[in-house]
Amino acid sequence: MEEKYHVIEGRYIDSVLLMQISREIEKMQGVSKASCMVATAENISFLEMAGFHPPSGVSGNSVIIAVEAESSKKCEDAINNAINLIDTGMVQHKTSYTLDDLPDLISTDDFPVVFISTPGEYAYDVADKSLDSGANVHIFSSNVRIEQELRLKTKGASKGLFVMGPDCGTSIIHGKGLGFSNALEATGDIGIIGSSGTGIQELSVLMDRNGLGVSYAIGVGSNDLKESINGIMSKQALNFLKERCSAIAVVCKKPDPSVERALLESMGNIPSVFISLGSDKQYSSGNTYVTGNIDDAVSHLMSKIGKGRKIQQEAFPKMKEPGKDRKLLRGFFVGGSLCYQAQAILHGKGVHVFSNAPADEQYRVEKDFDNLNVCIDTGAEEYVAGKPHPMIDPVSRNSFLVRESSRNDVRVILFDIILGYGSAEDPVAGLDKMKNGPVLVASICGTEKDSQGYQSIRKRLEDKGVVVFRSAARAAEYAASIMR
Amino acid sequence: MKEEKKLKVFNVGTSWFVKPLEDQGIEHYNLDWSPPAKIDKDISSILKKLGRK
């Protein structure tokens, strides 16, 4: 086999386009593996893990094309094809409009939303200009400075416009999803306010499955309920939804107590749930039910507005003892909120897990977690720098699952699969290589109408011996039961 | 219940999120965007001396 590399210096190419080009050139005859990536240190080490030997001294400002093929000529053909796809791919996305045209494209009959997924350092300027043009913004980008977020939200609120994000993965406006969302079936008028994207997806899917229709989900970004932002957009969203919805759900992580209190006081008499993921609170305040668990919140809404229906929880299958030497739990999540919720459930059942995104700071761990129980958020910045989010490209997350499944000291492997708009067409790619030594436990967040096909994904996992749950909380509870 | 305005989405950045808009029949526009050119520090200081940003 031959290897060749090509470096394109100082050019911006979005990581999703690079992933798509990698897939294309991997299909070429004679090519055994190929990768096009932004040359961050993280990605260079990923290439090395994949068996490449990239040249040293490549800067993070560059794109590296790495190819392994049966001959030098095939490598060169693949590299030339990649360069060509980069050039034509960029041209294909050219349109005749820019941000300067925005005021002319918006009419008074519109609910305009600018969806921003530029690198974080540029997102503020784009959002600011969009607000000046009278558009709401949904900022998918992360790494926007907190003082910039505050300025954007203060400006948005003064104009009656939404600033959804930064770091906002999911919104639903008039029943249509933006970013990562699911093809929901139930009709209804429940509104969600969420500071966590996969929290909104899990909640909306579980509601949908139980006949509760969601018409709005206002994603507010992970900082909105912190003291520094003071819930500016959550409060605006609450007022907006109270005029349109028959019930409201808030889903968030670690809200500032004063922001939480202010929101609870503003709920009024509308039936509502407030989910503070990871919290062990469980009480009612007026017509609002406060909990730390998404399933519990859906059960409560069912009892309040579900016309007597009850949520059906899946039974735990009988477990086969995986072996007494197997003691470790490995959780690898693409959904940060689901990772967070799993930790809280496991801790609550006496299984202490470490994480790069810990529910409890004393359990923080970075990458050296060899002999610990862990729940890792593989969508966290340190895992995605210069790469698409694992919900878009699950290859690196799934490679962790395959690697850990072959260890003889791992008892349980816990993971999530997220279907829907924006998610990978094959989120279980590569998982057929998982070994069955540990008990494999997964949850699928998705509906029958999602393009990936809920049933076919579920069957592929079950054929590999994976125990599959519809709810991430239930999967974590099952994992805990195996660890005890 | 409020009468709702029509959702219209303008995409700035990766084209990955355009397909979901198409699949749901949402009116959308892809707006061209690229990072602002980075100007060499020397050139930047010369431009400043010339009174330009």
XYZ file of N, CA and C in Angstrom, chain A residues 223-388:
498
model
N -25.861 28.796 27.706
C -25.539 29.809 28.737
C -26.736 30.618 29.223
N -27.876 30.465 28.555
C -28.959 31.424 28.806
C -29.437 31.434 30.256
N -29.437 30.269 30.892
C -29.939 30.228 32.270
C -28.834 30.428 33.304
N -27.659 30.857 32.814
C -26.594 31.192 33.753
C -26.789 32.624 34.235
N -26.135 32.930 35.349
C -26.305 34.251 35.955
C -25.900 35.364 34.984
N -24.858 35.120 34.187
C -24.327 36.160 33.302
C -25.321 36.568 32.216
N -26.180 35.674 31.787
C -27.164 36.015 30.746
C -28.538 36.259 31.378
N -28.738 35.700 32.559
C -29.942 35.960 33.355
C -31.235 35.549 32.646
N -31.148 34.508 31.815
C -32.364 33.962 31.207
C -33.086 34.916 30.274
N -32.351 35.807 29.631
C -33.006 36.831 28.795
C -33.926 36.178 27.753
N -33.392 35.190 27.046
C -34.197 34.583 25.972
C -35.202 33.571 26.516
N -34.873 32.934 27.634
C -35.845 31.986 28.225
C -37.107 32.740 28.651
N -36.909 33.924 29.221
C -38.070 34.716 29.673
C -38.873 35.203 28.468
N -38.143 35.630 27.421
C -38.848 36.086 26.208
C -39.619 34.921 25.580
N -38.964 33.734 25.557
C -39.616 32.555 24.978
C -40.857 32.174 25.782
N -40.768 32.301 27.106
C -41.904 31.946 27.960
C -43.113 32.834 27.637
N -42.883 34.118 27.507
C -43.983 35.022 27.160
C -44.561 34.694 25.787
N -43.686 34.374 24.841
C -44.109 34.020 23.481
C -44.962 32.750 23.504
N -44.494 31.740 24.246
C -45.191 30.444 24.244
C -46.504 30.500 25.022
N -46.550 31.313 26.070
C -47.793 31.396 26.856
C -48.953 31.900 26.006
N -48.637 32.660 24.958
C -49.700 33.151 24.067
C -50.113 32.116 23.029
N -49.333 31.042 22.913
C -49.557 30.107 21.810
C -49.770 28.656 22.234
N -49.412 28.302 23.446
C -49.348 26.883 23.825
C -50.256 26.574 25.015
N -50.666 25.286 25.085
C -51.536 24.879 26.192
C -50.718 24.320 27.354
N -49.461 23.996 27.109
C -48.575 23.514 28.180
C -47.144 23.843 27.785
N -46.279 23.969 28.791
C -44.895 24.378 28.527
C -43.935 23.469 29.284
N -42.832 23.129 28.608
C -41.762 22.353 29.262
C -40.460 23.123 29.112
N -39.732 23.235 30.213
C -38.392 23.828 30.174
C -37.400 22.702 30.438
N -36.359 22.589 29.600
C -35.327 21.584 29.855
C -33.966 22.280 29.834
N -33.205 22.073 30.915
C -31.938 22.805 31.041
C -30.968 22.018 31.918
N -29.723 22.513 31.944
C -28.699 21.914 32.806
C -28.187 22.970 33.762
N -28.046 22.668 35.014
C -27.470 23.544 36.020
C -27.916 24.999 35.886
N -29.196 25.280 35.979
C -29.609 26.688 35.896
C -29.135 27.452 37.125
N -28.876 28.740 36.945
C -28.573 29.574 38.106
C -29.835 29.621 38.980
N -29.703 29.469 40.310
C -30.909 29.404 41.169
C -31.820 30.625 41.016
N -31.240 31.806 40.870
C -32.109 32.995 40.777
C -32.841 33.033 39.430
N -32.193 32.549 38.373
C -32.859 32.497 37.056
C -33.966 31.443 37.097
N -33.655 30.303 37.710
C -34.665 29.236 37.839
C -35.886 29.761 38.597
N -35.624 30.465 39.709
C -36.725 30.979 40.532
C -37.576 31.963 39.740
N -36.901 32.851 38.995
C -37.634 33.864 38.219
C -38.507 33.205 37.156
N -37.973 32.175 36.520
C -38.760 31.492 35.488
C -39.958 30.780 36.098
N -39.714 30.095 37.231
C -40.819 29.379 37.884
C -41.923 30.352 38.293
N -41.505 31.510 38.793
C -42.502 32.514 39.216
C -43.278 33.067 38.024
N -42.645 33.052 36.835
C -43.307 33.612 35.642
C -44.194 32.607 34.926
N -44.164 31.349 35.354
C -44.936 30.315 34.647
C -46.437 30.582 34.712
N -46.883 31.191 35.804
C -48.314 31.427 35.951
C -49.053 30.121 36.145
N -50.275 30.059 35.600
C -51.116 28.902 35.871
C -51.098 27.863 34.756
N -50.291 28.102 33.736
C -50.271 27.164 32.601
C -49.643 25.831 33.057
N -50.208 24.679 32.669
C -49.580 23.405 33.042
C -48.151 23.354 32.496
N -47.214 23.028 33.353
C -45.824 23.098 32.905
C -44.935 22.144 33.693
N -43.798 21.816 33.060
C -42.762 21.038 33.747
C -41.448 21.788 33.610
N -40.623 21.704 34.627
C -39.305 22.344 34.615
C -38.292 21.237 34.882
N -37.521 20.889 33.838
C -36.568 19.779 33.974
C -35.167 20.353 34.117
N -34.603 20.206 35.303
C -33.225 20.602 35.535
C -32.410 19.310 35.529
N -31.879 18.975 34.350
C -31.248 17.664 34.170
C -30.205 17.404 35.253
N -30.265 16.241 35.822
C -29.280 15.862 36.822
C -29.679 16.228 38.234
N -30.677 17.075 38.366
C -31.112 17.470 39.714
C -31.926 16.336 40.349
N -31.853 16.226 41.685
C -32.682 15.201 42.330
C -33.972 15.795 42.891
N -34.276 17.050 42.495
C -35.521 17.674 42.961
C -36.724 16.991 42.315
N -37.816 17.011 43.014
C -39.058 16.441 42.483
C -40.197 17.037 43.300
N -40.786 18.127 42.810
C -41.867 18.750 43.578
C -42.748 19.574 42.647
N -43.914 19.933 43.133
C -44.808 20.795 42.367
C -44.843 22.173 42.992
N -44.870 23.181 42.114
C -44.991 24.561 42.561
C -46.106 25.186 41.728
N -47.275 25.356 42.354
C -48.430 25.802 41.582
C -48.759 24.745 40.538
N -48.825 25.155 39.268
C -49.152 24.204 38.205
C -47.888 23.700 37.500
N -46.740 23.969 38.123
C -45.466 23.559 37.519
C -44.874 22.393 38.303
N -44.426 21.370 37.577
C -43.784 20.211 38.198
C -42.283 20.298 37.916
N -41.485 20.200 38.961
C -40.027 20.325 38.828
C -39.396 18.954 39.015
N -38.511 18.586 38.088
C -37.871 17.268 38.159
C -36.500 17.348 37.489
N -35.714 16.253 37.642
C -34.410 16.217 36.980
C -34.363 15.213 35.849
N -35.495 14.593 35.548
C -35.529 13.439 34.657
C -36.573 13.657 33.550
N -36.156 13.476 32.301
C -37.046 13.756 31.162
C -38.259 12.824 31.170
N -38.043 11.537 31.432
C -39.163 10.584 31.419
C -40.198 10.936 32.486
N -39.698 11.353 33.642
C -40.588 11.727 34.737
C -41.439 12.940 34.335
N -40.812 13.871 33.619
C -41.544 15.061 33.173
C -42.631 14.692 32.169
N -42.305 13.779 31.254
C -43.313 13.364 30.261
C -44.462 12.647 30.967
N -44.134 11.785 31.945
C -45.189 11.100 32.706
C -46.123 12.109 33.366
N -45.507 13.171 33.924
C -46.329 14.175 34.588
C -47.245 14.884 33.584
N -46.685 15.262 32.428
C -47.520 15.933 31.418
C -48.644 15.011 30.944
N -48.327 13.694 30.834
C -49.365 12.733 30.441
C -50.503 12.762 31.446
N -50.150 12.794 32.727
C -51.196 12.764 33.760
C -51.996 14.058 33.758
N -51.355 15.162 33.375
C -52.056 16.466 33.398
C -52.908 16.686 32.159
N -52.288 16.404 30.979
C -53.004 16.759 29.748
C -53.100 15.595 28.768
N -52.749 14.402 29.217
C -52.682 13.256 28.314
C -53.973 12.468 28.215
N -55.054 13.045 28.622
C -56.379 12.418 28.501
C -56.392 10.998 29.087
N -55.765 10.849 30.228
C -55.826 9.557 30.917
C -54.814 8.544 30.437
N -54.097 8.860 29.344
C -53.099 7.888 28.878
C -51.931 7.848 29.873
N -51.213 6.729 29.857
C -50.045 6.610 30.744
C -48.825 6.255 29.918
N -47.677 6.755 30.337
C -46.435 6.450 29.630
C -46.092 4.969 29.846
N -45.690 4.306 28.770
C -45.334 2.880 28.852
C -43.818 2.763 28.963
N -43.346 2.323 30.106
C -41.897 2.134 30.260
C -41.505 0.727 29.824
N -40.366 0.630 29.165
C -39.920 -0.680 28.688
C -39.350 -1.507 29.848
N -39.660 -2.799 29.821
C -39.172 -3.699 30.877
C -37.684 -3.983 30.662
N -36.986 -4.302 31.761
C -35.579 -4.692 31.644
C -35.490 -6.162 31.208
N -34.760 -6.444 30.151
C -34.592 -7.857 29.787
C -33.699 -8.548 30.808
N -33.846 -9.865 30.904
C -33.014 -10.634 31.837
C -31.568 -10.560 31.371
N -30.665 -10.296 32.305
C -29.280 -10.115 31.885
C -28.461 -11.379 32.036
N -27.533 -11.535 31.094
C -26.575 -12.653 31.186
C -25.356 -12.102 31.923
N -24.887 -12.806 32.951
C -23.720 -12.325 33.708
C -22.509 -12.203 32.769
N -21.978 -10.988 32.614
C -20.891 -10.815 31.644
C -19.536 -11.309 32.142
N -19.428 -11.656 33.410
C -18.138 -12.131 33.942
C -17.694 -11.265 35.103
N -17.214 -11.924 36.155
C -16.913 -11.176 37.390
C -15.723 -10.235 37.254
N -14.822 -10.524 36.293
C -13.659 -9.638 36.107
C -14.028 -8.369 35.355
N -15.202 -8.344 34.839
C -15.643 -7.157 34.091
C -16.300 -6.193 35.078
N -15.650 -5.049 35.307
C -16.130 -4.143 36.356
C -16.414 -2.730 35.861
N -15.947 -2.374 34.687
C -16.017 -0.963 34.271
C -17.239 -0.646 33.416
N -17.683 0.603 33.553
C -18.754 1.099 32.684
C -18.165 2.109 31.718
N -18.522 1.959 30.466
C -18.080 2.885 29.431
C -19.318 3.491 28.759
N -19.501 4.795 28.915
C -20.591 5.489 28.219
C -19.986 6.444 27.214
N -20.371 6.333 25.971
C -19.901 7.270 24.931
C -21.133 7.846 24.238
N -21.330 9.155 24.425
C -22.563 9.787 23.965
C -22.291 10.806 22.860
N -23.245 10.923 21.941
C -23.199 12.047 20.996
C -24.062 13.201 21.534
N -24.997 12.876 22.402
C -25.884 13.891 22.977
C -25.375 14.323 24.350
N -24.924 15.578 24.468
C -24.360 16.059 25.717
C -25.358 15.980 26.869
N -26.614 16.303 26.588
C -27.620 16.288 27.661
C -27.929 14.869 28.104
N -27.874 13.946 27.164
C -28.155 12.555 27.503
C -27.005 11.977 28.323
N -25.790 12.441 28.014
C -24.614 12.054 28.810
C -24.777 12.563 30.238
N -25.224 13.780 30.348
C -25.402 14.449 31.639
C -26.475 13.733 32.471
N -27.600 13.450 31.813
C -28.698 12.769 32.507
C -28.270 11.371 32.954
N -27.522 10.673 32.090
C -27.069 9.313 32.431
C -26.197 9.337 33.680
N -25.287 10.315 33.744
C -24.415 10.408 34.927
C -25.243 10.554 36.195
N -26.242 11.444 36.136
C -27.055 11.693 37.327
C -27.795 10.431 37.750
N -28.324 9.702 36.767
C -29.057 8.469 37.091
C -28.109 7.438 37.698
N -26.921 7.300 37.077
C -25.951 6.317 37.581
C -25.491 6.679 38.994
N -25.153 7.960 39.207
C -24.751 8.397 40.554
C -25.862 8.093 41.557
N -27.105 8.397 41.142
C -28.259 8.199 42.032
C -28.430 6.740 42.435
N -27.925 5.840 41.594
C -28.057 4.413 41.898
C -26.742 3.835 42.414
N -25.848 4.742 42.825
C -24.616 4.302 43.485
C -23.488 3.916 42.545
N -23.626 4.198 41.252
C -22.547 3.889 40.294
C -21.849 5.209 39.965
N -20.657 5.402 40.493
C -19.993 6.694 40.317
C -19.199 6.711 39.024
N -19.539 7.679 38.178
C -18.908 7.758 36.858
C -18.220 9.100 36.692
N -17.078 9.073 36.027
C -16.328 10.284 35.710
C -16.708 10.731 34.300
N -16.446 12.017 34.038
C -16.841 12.533 32.721
C -16.011 13.756 32.349
N -15.908 13.983 31.037
C -15.322 15.244 30.555
C -16.343 16.380 30.649
N -17.612 16.038 30.851
C -18.675 17.033 31.028
C -19.477 16.597 32.251
N -18.876 16.729 33.443
C -19.462 16.071 34.622
C -20.707 16.772 35.168
N -21.635 15.954 35.648
C -22.790 16.499 36.358
C -22.341 17.000 37.721
N -21.290 16.402 38.246
C -20.729 16.781 39.540
C -19.218 16.983 39.337
N -18.737 18.214 39.586
C -17.356 18.587 39.250
C -16.300 17.660 39.855
N -16.612 17.039 41.004
C -15.586 16.176 41.617
C -15.316 14.936 40.770
N -16.159 14.700 39.772
C -15.967 13.537 38.904
C -15.460 13.934 37.514
N -14.808 15.083 37.415
C -14.265 15.504 36.122
C -13.028 14.685 35.774
N -12.943 14.281 34.509
C -11.754 13.581 34.021
C -11.495 14.035 32.589
N -10.219 14.095 32.208
C -9.924 14.455 30.813
C -9.772 13.148 30.032
N -8.729 13.016 29.230
C -8.723 11.853 28.336
C -8.137 10.575 28.941
N -7.478 10.699 30.092
C -6.875 9.513 30.685
C -7.861 8.883 31.671
N -8.684 7.989 31.162
C -9.738 7.419 32.017
C -9.719 5.890 31.982
N -8.544 5.345 31.743
C -8.447 3.922 31.454
C -9.140 3.014 32.469
N -8.937 3.308 33.767
C -9.467 2.379 34.778
C -10.636 2.958 35.569
N -11.348 3.868 34.958
C -12.483 4.511 35.633
C -13.784 4.182 34.918
N -14.885 4.274 35.662
C -16.199 4.289 35.010
C -16.366 5.674 34.397
N -16.740 5.736 33.126
C -16.872 7.059 32.495
C -18.128 7.168 31.651
N -18.634 8.391 31.564
C -19.607 8.769 30.549
C -18.980 9.950 29.806
N -18.625 9.744 28.559
C -17.919 10.759 27.791
C -18.862 11.418 26.787
N -18.858 12.740 26.787
C -19.604 13.511 25.783
C -18.674 13.707 24.598
N -18.880 12.911 23.552
C -17.966 12.976 22.401
C -18.292 14.158 21.484
N -19.318 14.912 21.847
C -19.610 16.144 21.100
C -18.958 17.360 21.751
N -18.230 17.144 22.858
C -17.568 18.273 23.540
C -16.425 18.793 22.671
N -16.088 20.061 22.917
C -15.144 20.773 22.066
C -13.832 19.999 21.863
N -13.316 19.393 22.941
C -12.014 18.717 22.819
C -12.072 17.506 21.895
N -13.277 16.996 21.632
C -13.393 15.847 20.729
C -13.756 16.256 19.299
N -14.283 17.470 19.105
C -14.774 17.822 17.768
C -13.956 18.909 17.068
N -12.905 19.451 17.724
C -12.169 20.570 17.120
C -11.795 20.249 15.672
N -12.327 21.039 14.741
C -11.987 20.853 13.324
C -12.676 19.671 12.672
N -13.558 19.017 13.403
C -14.284 17.871 12.831
C -15.778 18.133 12.957
N -16.613 17.490 12.133
C -18.054 17.643 12.341
C -18.480 17.021 13.663
